[in-house]
Structures are given as C-alpha cells and as structure tokens.
mmCIF file with all atom_site columns, C-alpha atoms in Angstrom:
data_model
loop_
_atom_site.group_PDB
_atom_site.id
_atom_site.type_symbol
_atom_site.label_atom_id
_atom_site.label_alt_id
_atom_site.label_comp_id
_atom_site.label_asym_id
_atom_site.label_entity_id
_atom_site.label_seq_id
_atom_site.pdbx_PDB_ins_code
_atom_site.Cartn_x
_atom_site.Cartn_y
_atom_site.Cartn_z
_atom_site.occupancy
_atom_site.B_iso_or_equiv
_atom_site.pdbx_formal_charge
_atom_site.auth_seq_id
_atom_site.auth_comp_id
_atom_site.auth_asym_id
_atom_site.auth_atom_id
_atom_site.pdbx_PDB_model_num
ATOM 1   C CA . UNK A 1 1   ? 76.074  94.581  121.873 1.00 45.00 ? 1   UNK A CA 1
ATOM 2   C CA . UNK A 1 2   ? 77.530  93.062  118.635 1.00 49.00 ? 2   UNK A CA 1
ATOM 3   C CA . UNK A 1 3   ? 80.326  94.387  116.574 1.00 51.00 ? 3   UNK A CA 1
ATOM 4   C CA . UNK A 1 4   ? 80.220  96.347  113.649 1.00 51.00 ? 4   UNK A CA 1
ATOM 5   C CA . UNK A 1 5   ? 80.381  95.039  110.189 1.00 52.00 ? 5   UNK A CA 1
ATOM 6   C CA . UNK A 1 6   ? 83.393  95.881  108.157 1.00 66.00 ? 6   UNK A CA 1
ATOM 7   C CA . UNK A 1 7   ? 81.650  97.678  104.978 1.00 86.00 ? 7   UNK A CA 1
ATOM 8   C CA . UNK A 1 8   ? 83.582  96.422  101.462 1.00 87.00 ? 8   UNK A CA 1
ATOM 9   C CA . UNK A 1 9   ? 86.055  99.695  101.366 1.00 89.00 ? 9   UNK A CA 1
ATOM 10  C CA . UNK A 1 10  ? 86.989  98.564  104.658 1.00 89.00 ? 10  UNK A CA 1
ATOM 11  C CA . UNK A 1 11  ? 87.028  94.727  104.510 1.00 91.00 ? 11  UNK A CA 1
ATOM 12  C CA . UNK A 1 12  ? 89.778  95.433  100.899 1.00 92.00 ? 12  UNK A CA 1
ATOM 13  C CA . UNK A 1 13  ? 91.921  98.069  102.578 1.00 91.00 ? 13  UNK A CA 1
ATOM 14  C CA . UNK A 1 14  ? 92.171  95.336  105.311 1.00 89.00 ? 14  UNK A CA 1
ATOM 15  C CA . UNK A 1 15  ? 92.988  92.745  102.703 1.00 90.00 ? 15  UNK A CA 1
ATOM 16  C CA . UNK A 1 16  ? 95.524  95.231  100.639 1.00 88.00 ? 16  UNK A CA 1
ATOM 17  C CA . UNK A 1 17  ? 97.295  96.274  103.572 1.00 85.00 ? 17  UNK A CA 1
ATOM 18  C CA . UNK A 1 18  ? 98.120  91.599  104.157 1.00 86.00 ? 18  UNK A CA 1
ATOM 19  C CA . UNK A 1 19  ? 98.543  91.653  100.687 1.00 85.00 ? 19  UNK A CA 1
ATOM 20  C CA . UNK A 1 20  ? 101.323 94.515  100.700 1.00 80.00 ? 20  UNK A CA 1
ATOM 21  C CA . UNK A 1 21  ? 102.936 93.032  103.839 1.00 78.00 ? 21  UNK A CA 1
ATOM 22  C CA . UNK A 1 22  ? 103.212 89.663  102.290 1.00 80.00 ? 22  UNK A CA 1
ATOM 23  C CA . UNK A 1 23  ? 104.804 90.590  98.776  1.00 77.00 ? 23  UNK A CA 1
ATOM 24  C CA . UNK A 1 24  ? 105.886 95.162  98.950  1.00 71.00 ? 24  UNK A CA 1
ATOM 25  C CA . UNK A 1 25  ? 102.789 97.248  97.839  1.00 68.00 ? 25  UNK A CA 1
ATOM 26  C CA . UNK A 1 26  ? 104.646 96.851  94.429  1.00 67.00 ? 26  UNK A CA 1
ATOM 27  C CA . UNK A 1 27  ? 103.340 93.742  93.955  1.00 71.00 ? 27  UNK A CA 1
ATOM 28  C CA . UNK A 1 28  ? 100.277 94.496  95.158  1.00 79.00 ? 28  UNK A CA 1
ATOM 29  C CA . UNK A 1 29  ? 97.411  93.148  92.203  1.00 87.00 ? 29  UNK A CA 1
ATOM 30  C CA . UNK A 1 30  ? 94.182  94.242  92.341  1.00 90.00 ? 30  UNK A CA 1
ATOM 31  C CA . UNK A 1 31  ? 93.037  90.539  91.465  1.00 91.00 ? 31  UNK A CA 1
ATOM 32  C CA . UNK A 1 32  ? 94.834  89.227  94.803  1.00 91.00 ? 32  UNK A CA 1
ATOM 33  C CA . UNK A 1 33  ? 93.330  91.984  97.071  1.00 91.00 ? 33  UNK A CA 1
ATOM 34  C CA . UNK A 1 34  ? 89.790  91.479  95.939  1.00 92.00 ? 34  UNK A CA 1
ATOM 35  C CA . UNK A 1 35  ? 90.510  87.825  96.590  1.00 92.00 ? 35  UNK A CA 1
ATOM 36  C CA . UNK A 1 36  ? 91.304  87.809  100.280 1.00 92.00 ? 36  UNK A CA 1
ATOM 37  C CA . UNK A 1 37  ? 88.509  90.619  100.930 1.00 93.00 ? 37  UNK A CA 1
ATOM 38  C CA . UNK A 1 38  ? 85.992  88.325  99.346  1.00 92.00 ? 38  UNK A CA 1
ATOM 39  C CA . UNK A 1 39  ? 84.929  90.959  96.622  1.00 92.00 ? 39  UNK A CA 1
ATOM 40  C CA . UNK A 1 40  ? 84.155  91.049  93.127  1.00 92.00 ? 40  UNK A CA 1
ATOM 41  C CA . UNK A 1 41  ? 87.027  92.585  91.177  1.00 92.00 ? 41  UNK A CA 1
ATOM 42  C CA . UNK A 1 42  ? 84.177  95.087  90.013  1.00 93.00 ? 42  UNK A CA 1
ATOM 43  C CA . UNK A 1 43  ? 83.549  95.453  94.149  1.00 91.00 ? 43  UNK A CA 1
ATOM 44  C CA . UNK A 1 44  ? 86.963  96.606  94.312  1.00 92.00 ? 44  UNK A CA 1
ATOM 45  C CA . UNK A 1 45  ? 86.763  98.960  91.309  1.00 94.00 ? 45  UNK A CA 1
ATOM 46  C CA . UNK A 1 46  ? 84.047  100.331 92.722  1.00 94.00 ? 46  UNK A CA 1
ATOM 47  C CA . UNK A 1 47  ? 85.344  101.390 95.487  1.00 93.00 ? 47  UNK A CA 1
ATOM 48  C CA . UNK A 1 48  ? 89.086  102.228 94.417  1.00 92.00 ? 48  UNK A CA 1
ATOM 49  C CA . UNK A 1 49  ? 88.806  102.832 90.901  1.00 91.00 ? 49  UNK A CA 1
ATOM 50  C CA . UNK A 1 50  ? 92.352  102.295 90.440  1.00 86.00 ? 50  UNK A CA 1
ATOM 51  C CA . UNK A 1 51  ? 95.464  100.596 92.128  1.00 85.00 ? 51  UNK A CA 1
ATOM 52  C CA . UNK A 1 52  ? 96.640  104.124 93.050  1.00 82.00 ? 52  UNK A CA 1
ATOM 53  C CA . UNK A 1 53  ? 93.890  105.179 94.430  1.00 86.00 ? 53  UNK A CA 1
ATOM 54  C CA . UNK A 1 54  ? 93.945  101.958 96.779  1.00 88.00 ? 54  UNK A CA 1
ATOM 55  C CA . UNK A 1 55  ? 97.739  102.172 97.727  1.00 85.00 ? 55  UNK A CA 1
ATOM 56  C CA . UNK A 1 56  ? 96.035  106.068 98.436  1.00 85.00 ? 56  UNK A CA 1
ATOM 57  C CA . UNK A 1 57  ? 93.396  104.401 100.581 1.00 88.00 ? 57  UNK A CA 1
ATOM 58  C CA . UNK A 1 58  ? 96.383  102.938 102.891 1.00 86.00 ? 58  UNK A CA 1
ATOM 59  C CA . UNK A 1 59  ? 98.384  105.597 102.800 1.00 85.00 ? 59  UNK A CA 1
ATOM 60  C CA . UNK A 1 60  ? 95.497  107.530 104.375 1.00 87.00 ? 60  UNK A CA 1
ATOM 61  C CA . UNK A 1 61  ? 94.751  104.359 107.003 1.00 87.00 ? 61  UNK A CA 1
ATOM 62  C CA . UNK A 1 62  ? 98.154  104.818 107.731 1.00 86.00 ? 62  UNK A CA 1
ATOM 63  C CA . UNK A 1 63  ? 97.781  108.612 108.564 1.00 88.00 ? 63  UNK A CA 1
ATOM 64  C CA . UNK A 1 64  ? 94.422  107.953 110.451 1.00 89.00 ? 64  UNK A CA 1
ATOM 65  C CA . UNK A 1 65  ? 96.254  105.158 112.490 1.00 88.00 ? 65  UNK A CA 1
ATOM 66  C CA . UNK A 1 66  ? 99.022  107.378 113.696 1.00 88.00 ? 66  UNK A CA 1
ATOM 67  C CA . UNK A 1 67  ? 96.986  110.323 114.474 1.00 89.00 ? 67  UNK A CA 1
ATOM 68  C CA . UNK A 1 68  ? 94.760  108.327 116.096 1.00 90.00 ? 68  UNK A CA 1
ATOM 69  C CA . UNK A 1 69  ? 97.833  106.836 117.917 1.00 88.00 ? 69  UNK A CA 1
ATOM 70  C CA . UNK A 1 70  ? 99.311  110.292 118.870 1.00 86.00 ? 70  UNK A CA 1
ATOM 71  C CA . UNK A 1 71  ? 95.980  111.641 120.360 1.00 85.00 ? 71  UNK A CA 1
ATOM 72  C CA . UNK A 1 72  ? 95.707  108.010 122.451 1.00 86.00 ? 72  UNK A CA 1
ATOM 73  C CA . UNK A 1 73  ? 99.381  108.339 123.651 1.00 82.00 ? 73  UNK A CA 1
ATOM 74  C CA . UNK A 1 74  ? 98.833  112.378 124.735 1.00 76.00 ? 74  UNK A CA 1
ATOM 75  C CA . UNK A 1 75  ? 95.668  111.229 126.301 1.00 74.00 ? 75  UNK A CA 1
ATOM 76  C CA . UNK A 1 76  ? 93.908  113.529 128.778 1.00 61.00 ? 76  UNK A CA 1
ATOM 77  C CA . UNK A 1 77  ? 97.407  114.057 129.972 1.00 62.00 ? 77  UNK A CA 1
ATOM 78  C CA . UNK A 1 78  ? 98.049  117.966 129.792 1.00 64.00 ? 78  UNK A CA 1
ATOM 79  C CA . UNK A 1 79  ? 101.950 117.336 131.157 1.00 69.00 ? 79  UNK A CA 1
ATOM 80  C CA . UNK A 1 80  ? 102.581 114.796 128.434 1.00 81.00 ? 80  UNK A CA 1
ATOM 81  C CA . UNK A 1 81  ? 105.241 116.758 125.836 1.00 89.00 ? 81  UNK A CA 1
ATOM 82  C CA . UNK A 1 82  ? 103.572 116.724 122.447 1.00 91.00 ? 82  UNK A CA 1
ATOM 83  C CA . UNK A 1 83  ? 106.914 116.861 120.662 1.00 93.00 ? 83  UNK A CA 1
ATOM 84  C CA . UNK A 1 84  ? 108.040 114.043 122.997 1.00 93.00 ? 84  UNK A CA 1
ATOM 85  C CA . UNK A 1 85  ? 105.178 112.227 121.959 1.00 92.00 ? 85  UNK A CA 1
ATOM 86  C CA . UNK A 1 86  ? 105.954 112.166 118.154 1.00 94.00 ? 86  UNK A CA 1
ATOM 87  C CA . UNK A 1 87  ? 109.068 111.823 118.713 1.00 95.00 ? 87  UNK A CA 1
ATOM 88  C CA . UNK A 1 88  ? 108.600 108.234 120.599 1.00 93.00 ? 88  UNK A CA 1
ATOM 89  C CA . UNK A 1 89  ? 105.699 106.731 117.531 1.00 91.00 ? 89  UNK A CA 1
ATOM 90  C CA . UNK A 1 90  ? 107.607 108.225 114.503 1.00 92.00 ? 90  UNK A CA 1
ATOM 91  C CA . UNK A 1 91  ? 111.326 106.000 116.235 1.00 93.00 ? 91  UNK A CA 1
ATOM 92  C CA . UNK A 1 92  ? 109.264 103.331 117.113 1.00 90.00 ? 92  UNK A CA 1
ATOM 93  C CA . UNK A 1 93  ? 107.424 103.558 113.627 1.00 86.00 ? 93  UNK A CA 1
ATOM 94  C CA . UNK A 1 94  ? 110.948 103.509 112.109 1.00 86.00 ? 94  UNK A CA 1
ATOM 95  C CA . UNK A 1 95  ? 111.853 100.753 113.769 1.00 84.00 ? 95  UNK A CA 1
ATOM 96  C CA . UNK A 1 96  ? 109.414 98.388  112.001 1.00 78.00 ? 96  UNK A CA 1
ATOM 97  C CA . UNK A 1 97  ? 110.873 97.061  108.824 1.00 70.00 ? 97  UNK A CA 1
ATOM 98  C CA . UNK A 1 98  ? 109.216 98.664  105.984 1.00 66.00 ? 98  UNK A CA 1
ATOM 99  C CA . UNK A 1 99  ? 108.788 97.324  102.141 1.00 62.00 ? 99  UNK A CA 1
ATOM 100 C CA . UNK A 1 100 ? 110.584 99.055  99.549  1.00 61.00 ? 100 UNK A CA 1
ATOM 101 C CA . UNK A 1 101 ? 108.775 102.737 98.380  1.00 66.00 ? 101 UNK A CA 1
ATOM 102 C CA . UNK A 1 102 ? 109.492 102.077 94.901  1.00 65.00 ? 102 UNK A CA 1
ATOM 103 C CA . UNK A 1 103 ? 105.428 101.670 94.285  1.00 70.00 ? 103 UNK A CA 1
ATOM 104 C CA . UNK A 1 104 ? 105.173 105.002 95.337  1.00 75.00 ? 104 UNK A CA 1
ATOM 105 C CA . UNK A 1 105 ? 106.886 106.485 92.172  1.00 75.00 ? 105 UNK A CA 1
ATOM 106 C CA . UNK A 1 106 ? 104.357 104.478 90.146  1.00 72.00 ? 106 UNK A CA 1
ATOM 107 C CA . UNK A 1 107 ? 101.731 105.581 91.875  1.00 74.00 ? 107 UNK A CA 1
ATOM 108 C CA . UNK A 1 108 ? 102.613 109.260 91.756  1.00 78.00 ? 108 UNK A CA 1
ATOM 109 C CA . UNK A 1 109 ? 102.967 108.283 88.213  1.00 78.00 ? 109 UNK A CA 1
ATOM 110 C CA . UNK A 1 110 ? 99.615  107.174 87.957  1.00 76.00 ? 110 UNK A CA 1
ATOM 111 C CA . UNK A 1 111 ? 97.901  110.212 90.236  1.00 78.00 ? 111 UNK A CA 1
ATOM 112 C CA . UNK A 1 112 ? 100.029 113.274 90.632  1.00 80.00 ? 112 UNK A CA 1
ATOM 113 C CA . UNK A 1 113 ? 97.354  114.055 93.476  1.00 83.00 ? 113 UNK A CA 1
ATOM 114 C CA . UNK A 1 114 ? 98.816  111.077 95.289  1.00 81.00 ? 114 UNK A CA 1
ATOM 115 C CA . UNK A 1 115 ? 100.590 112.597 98.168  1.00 85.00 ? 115 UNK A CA 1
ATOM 116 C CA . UNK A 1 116 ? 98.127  115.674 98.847  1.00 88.00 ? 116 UNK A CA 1
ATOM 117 C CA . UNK A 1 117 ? 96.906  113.398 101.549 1.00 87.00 ? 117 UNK A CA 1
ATOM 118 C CA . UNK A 1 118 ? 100.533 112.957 103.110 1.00 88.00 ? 118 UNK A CA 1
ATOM 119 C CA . UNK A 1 119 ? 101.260 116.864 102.482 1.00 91.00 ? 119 UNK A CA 1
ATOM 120 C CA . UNK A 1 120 ? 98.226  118.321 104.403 1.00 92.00 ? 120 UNK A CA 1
ATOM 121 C CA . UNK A 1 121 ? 98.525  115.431 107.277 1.00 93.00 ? 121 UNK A CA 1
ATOM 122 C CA . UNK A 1 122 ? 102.225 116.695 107.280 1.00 94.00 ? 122 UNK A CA 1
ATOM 123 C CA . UNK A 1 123 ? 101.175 120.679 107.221 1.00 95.00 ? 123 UNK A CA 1
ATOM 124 C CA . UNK A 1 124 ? 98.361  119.957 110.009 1.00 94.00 ? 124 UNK A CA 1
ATOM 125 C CA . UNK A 1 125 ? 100.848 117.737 112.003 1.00 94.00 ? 125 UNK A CA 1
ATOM 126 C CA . UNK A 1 126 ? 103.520 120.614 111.888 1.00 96.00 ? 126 UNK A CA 1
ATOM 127 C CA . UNK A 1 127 ? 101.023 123.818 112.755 1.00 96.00 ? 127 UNK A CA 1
ATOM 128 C CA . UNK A 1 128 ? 99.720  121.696 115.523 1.00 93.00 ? 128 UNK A CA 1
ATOM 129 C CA . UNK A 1 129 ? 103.190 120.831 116.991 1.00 94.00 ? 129 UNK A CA 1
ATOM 130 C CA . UNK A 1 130 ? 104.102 124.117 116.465 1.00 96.00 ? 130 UNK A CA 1
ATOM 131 C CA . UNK A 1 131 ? 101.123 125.435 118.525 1.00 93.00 ? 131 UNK A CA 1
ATOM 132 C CA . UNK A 1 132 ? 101.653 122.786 121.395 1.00 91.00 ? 132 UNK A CA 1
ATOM 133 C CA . UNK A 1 133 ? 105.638 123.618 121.476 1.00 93.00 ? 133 UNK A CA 1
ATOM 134 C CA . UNK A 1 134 ? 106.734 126.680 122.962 1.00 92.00 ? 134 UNK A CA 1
ATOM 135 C CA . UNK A 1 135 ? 110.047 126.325 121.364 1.00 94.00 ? 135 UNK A CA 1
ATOM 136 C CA . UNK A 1 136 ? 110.250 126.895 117.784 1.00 96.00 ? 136 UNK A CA 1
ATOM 137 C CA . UNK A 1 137 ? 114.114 125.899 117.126 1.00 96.00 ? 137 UNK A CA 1
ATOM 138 C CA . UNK A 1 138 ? 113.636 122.642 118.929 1.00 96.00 ? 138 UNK A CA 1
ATOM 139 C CA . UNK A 1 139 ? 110.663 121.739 116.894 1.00 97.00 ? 139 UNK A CA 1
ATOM 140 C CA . UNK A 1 140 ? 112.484 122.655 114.014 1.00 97.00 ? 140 UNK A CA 1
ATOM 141 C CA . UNK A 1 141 ? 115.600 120.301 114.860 1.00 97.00 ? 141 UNK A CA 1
ATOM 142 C CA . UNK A 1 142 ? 113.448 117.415 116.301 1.00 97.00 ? 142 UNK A CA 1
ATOM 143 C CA . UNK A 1 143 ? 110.795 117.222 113.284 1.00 97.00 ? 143 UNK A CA 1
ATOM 144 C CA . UNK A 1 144 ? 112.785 117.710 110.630 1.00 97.00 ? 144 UNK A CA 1
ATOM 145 C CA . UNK A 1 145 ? 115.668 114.715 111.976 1.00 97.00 ? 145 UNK A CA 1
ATOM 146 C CA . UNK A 1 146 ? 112.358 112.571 112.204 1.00 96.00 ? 146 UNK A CA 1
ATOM 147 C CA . UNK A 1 147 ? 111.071 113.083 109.244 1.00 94.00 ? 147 UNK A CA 1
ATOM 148 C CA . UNK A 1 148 ? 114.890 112.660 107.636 1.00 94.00 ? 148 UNK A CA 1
ATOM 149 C CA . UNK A 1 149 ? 115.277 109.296 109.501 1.00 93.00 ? 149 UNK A CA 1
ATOM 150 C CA . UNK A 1 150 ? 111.418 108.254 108.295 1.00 89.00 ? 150 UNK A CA 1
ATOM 151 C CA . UNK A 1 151 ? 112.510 109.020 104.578 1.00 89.00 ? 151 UNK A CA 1
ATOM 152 C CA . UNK A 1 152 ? 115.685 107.283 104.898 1.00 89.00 ? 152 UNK A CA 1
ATOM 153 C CA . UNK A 1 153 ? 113.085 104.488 105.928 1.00 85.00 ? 153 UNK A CA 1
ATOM 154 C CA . UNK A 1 154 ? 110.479 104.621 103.618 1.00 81.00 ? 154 UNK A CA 1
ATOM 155 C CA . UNK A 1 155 ? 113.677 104.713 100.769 1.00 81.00 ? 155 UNK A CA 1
ATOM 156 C CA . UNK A 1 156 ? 115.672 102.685 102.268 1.00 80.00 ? 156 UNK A CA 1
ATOM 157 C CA . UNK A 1 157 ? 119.098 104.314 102.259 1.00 83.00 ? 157 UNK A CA 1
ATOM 158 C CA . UNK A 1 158 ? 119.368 104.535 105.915 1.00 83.00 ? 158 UNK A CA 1
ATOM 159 C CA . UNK A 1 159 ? 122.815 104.916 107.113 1.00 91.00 ? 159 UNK A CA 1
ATOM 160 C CA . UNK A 1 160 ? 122.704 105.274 110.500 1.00 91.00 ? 160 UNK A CA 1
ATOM 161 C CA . UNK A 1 161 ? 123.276 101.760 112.371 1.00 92.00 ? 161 UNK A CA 1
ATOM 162 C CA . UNK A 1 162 ? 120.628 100.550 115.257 1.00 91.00 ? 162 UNK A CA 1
ATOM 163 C CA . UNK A 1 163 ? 122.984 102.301 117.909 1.00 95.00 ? 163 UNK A CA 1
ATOM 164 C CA . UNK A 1 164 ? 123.266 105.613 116.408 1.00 95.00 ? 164 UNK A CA 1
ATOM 165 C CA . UNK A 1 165 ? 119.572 105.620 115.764 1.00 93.00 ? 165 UNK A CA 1
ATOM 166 C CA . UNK A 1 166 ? 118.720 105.356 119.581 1.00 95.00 ? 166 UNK A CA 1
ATOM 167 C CA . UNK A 1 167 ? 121.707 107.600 120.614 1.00 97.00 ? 167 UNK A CA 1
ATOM 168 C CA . UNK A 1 168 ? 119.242 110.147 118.016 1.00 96.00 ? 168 UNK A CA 1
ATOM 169 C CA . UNK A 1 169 ? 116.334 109.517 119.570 1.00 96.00 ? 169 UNK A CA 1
ATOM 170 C CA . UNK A 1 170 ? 117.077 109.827 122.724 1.00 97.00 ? 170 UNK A CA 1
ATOM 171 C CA . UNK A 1 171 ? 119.166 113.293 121.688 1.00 97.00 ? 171 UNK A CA 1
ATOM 172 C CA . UNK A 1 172 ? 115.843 114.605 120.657 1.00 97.00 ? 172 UNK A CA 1
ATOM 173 C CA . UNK A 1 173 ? 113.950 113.663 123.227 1.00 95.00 ? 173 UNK A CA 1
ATOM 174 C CA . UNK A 1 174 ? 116.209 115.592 125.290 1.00 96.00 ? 174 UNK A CA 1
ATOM 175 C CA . UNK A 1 175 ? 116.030 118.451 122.679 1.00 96.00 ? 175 UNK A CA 1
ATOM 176 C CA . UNK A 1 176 ? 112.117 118.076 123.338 1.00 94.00 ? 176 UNK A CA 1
ATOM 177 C CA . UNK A 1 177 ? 111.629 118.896 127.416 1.00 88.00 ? 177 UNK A CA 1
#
C-alpha cells in the first residue's frame, strides 16, 4: 500500500513549523517557508493568505497533535485517569524548550480572531475533563496550575526551578486519583 501524499497546506505547515524551530516563529518569513516546502510564494498565499493565518495553521497542528496525543495515551483504557493523563503531556509538554511568544502579540495584532482556535480547544478540553472527573475542586486546582505553568512557558517568566516543577507535578498527580 503506498503512503499518502502530503497536499501543499500540509507539506508548508511542515516546513513553517522547521522554520519556527530553527529561528522563533518571530522570524518566521513567508519567503523562507515556501522555500523549504517547495512552493510558490503565491502557493503559500494561497493557502495561508497571511503570516497570521499560518502561525494560526500551527497553532491548530499543535492542538490536533495533543488531542490526538491525549486520546492515544487514554487509549481503550477505561481505568486510565483522564486528569492524570493531561496532567503527564501538558509537564512533559512544558518540559520542551519553547521559542519566545512574542509573535503571538503580532499576530493577534494582525487577526484579533487568532486565538478562537486556542479558546474553544481550551473550553472543549475543560467540559470534557470536567465530565470524565468526578471531582470538580481537583480539576479546578490541577488545570488551572497547568495551564499557569504552560503560560509561564509559552512567556517565558517561569520561576519555578526544574525541582519544584516535578515536586508540582507529581503534587497534582496525587491531587488527580
């Protein structure tokens, strides 16, 4: 059986997400990604019609990934913890060093629609934990430290040293049974 083609959208999200690894999505050009995808610069516009609408593109590969991630790790497994779950990708997720967010301001900027994406991923995320964990205040505690330690991340301020992270993690994990 052979392999599927990447289509173009998918072949320059590919190529933007190297590009924004190698230099921050702030330096991301639109020449450069339509480069390494092998496109047309028109190819690219096509398809993204502007650079915020391609960092939008990743951000909602990103989302896809880790959903798809979450729903892989809970398996078929109806004793797996759902909270524990998220709890384990978003630390491990934070754990990987992330470029600076400071693209994300221009790109908000640029499309005020820019994080509806993130929002209603977010919303469905929440009502779907919430439904899957019979404990409300723990959810509460747990979600809301996670998403605190992924913003502290994404905006790099984070305080808390590699130590104090874990000693989190594993306090919410406990939180979670």
């Amino acid at each position: 059986m052979r392999a599927r083609r990447k289509n173009s959208r998918e072949k320059i999200l590919a190529a933007a997400a190297d590009v924004a690894r190698e230099s921050g999505p702030g330096s991301l050009s639109l020449d450069a990604v339509a480069s390494r995808a092998g496109v047309s610069k028109g190819g690219l516009l096509y398809n993204f019609p502007t650079k915020a609408k391609l960092m939008q593109g990743l951000v909602e590969g990103y989302l896809h990934d880790f959903e798809q991630a979450l729903e892989a790790a809970n398996g078929n497994d109806k004793d797996k913890n759902p909270l524990a779950v998220y709890i384990q990708l978003s630390a491990n997720d934070c754990e990987e060093k992330q470029p600076s967010a400071s693209w994300i301001f221009s790109a908000i900027a640029e499309d005020p629609d820019f994080m509806t994406p993130i929002k209603t991923f977010k919303q469905q995320l929440f009502e779907r934990l919430k439904g899957e964990t019979p404990d409300l205040k723990s959810l509460l505690v747990c979600y809301l430290a996670i998403e605190g330690m992924r913003s502290m991340n994404l905006f790099e301020f984070d305080v808390l040293s590699k130590d104090e992270r874990q000693l989190l993690v594993s306090s919410l994990l406990e939180i979670a049974k």
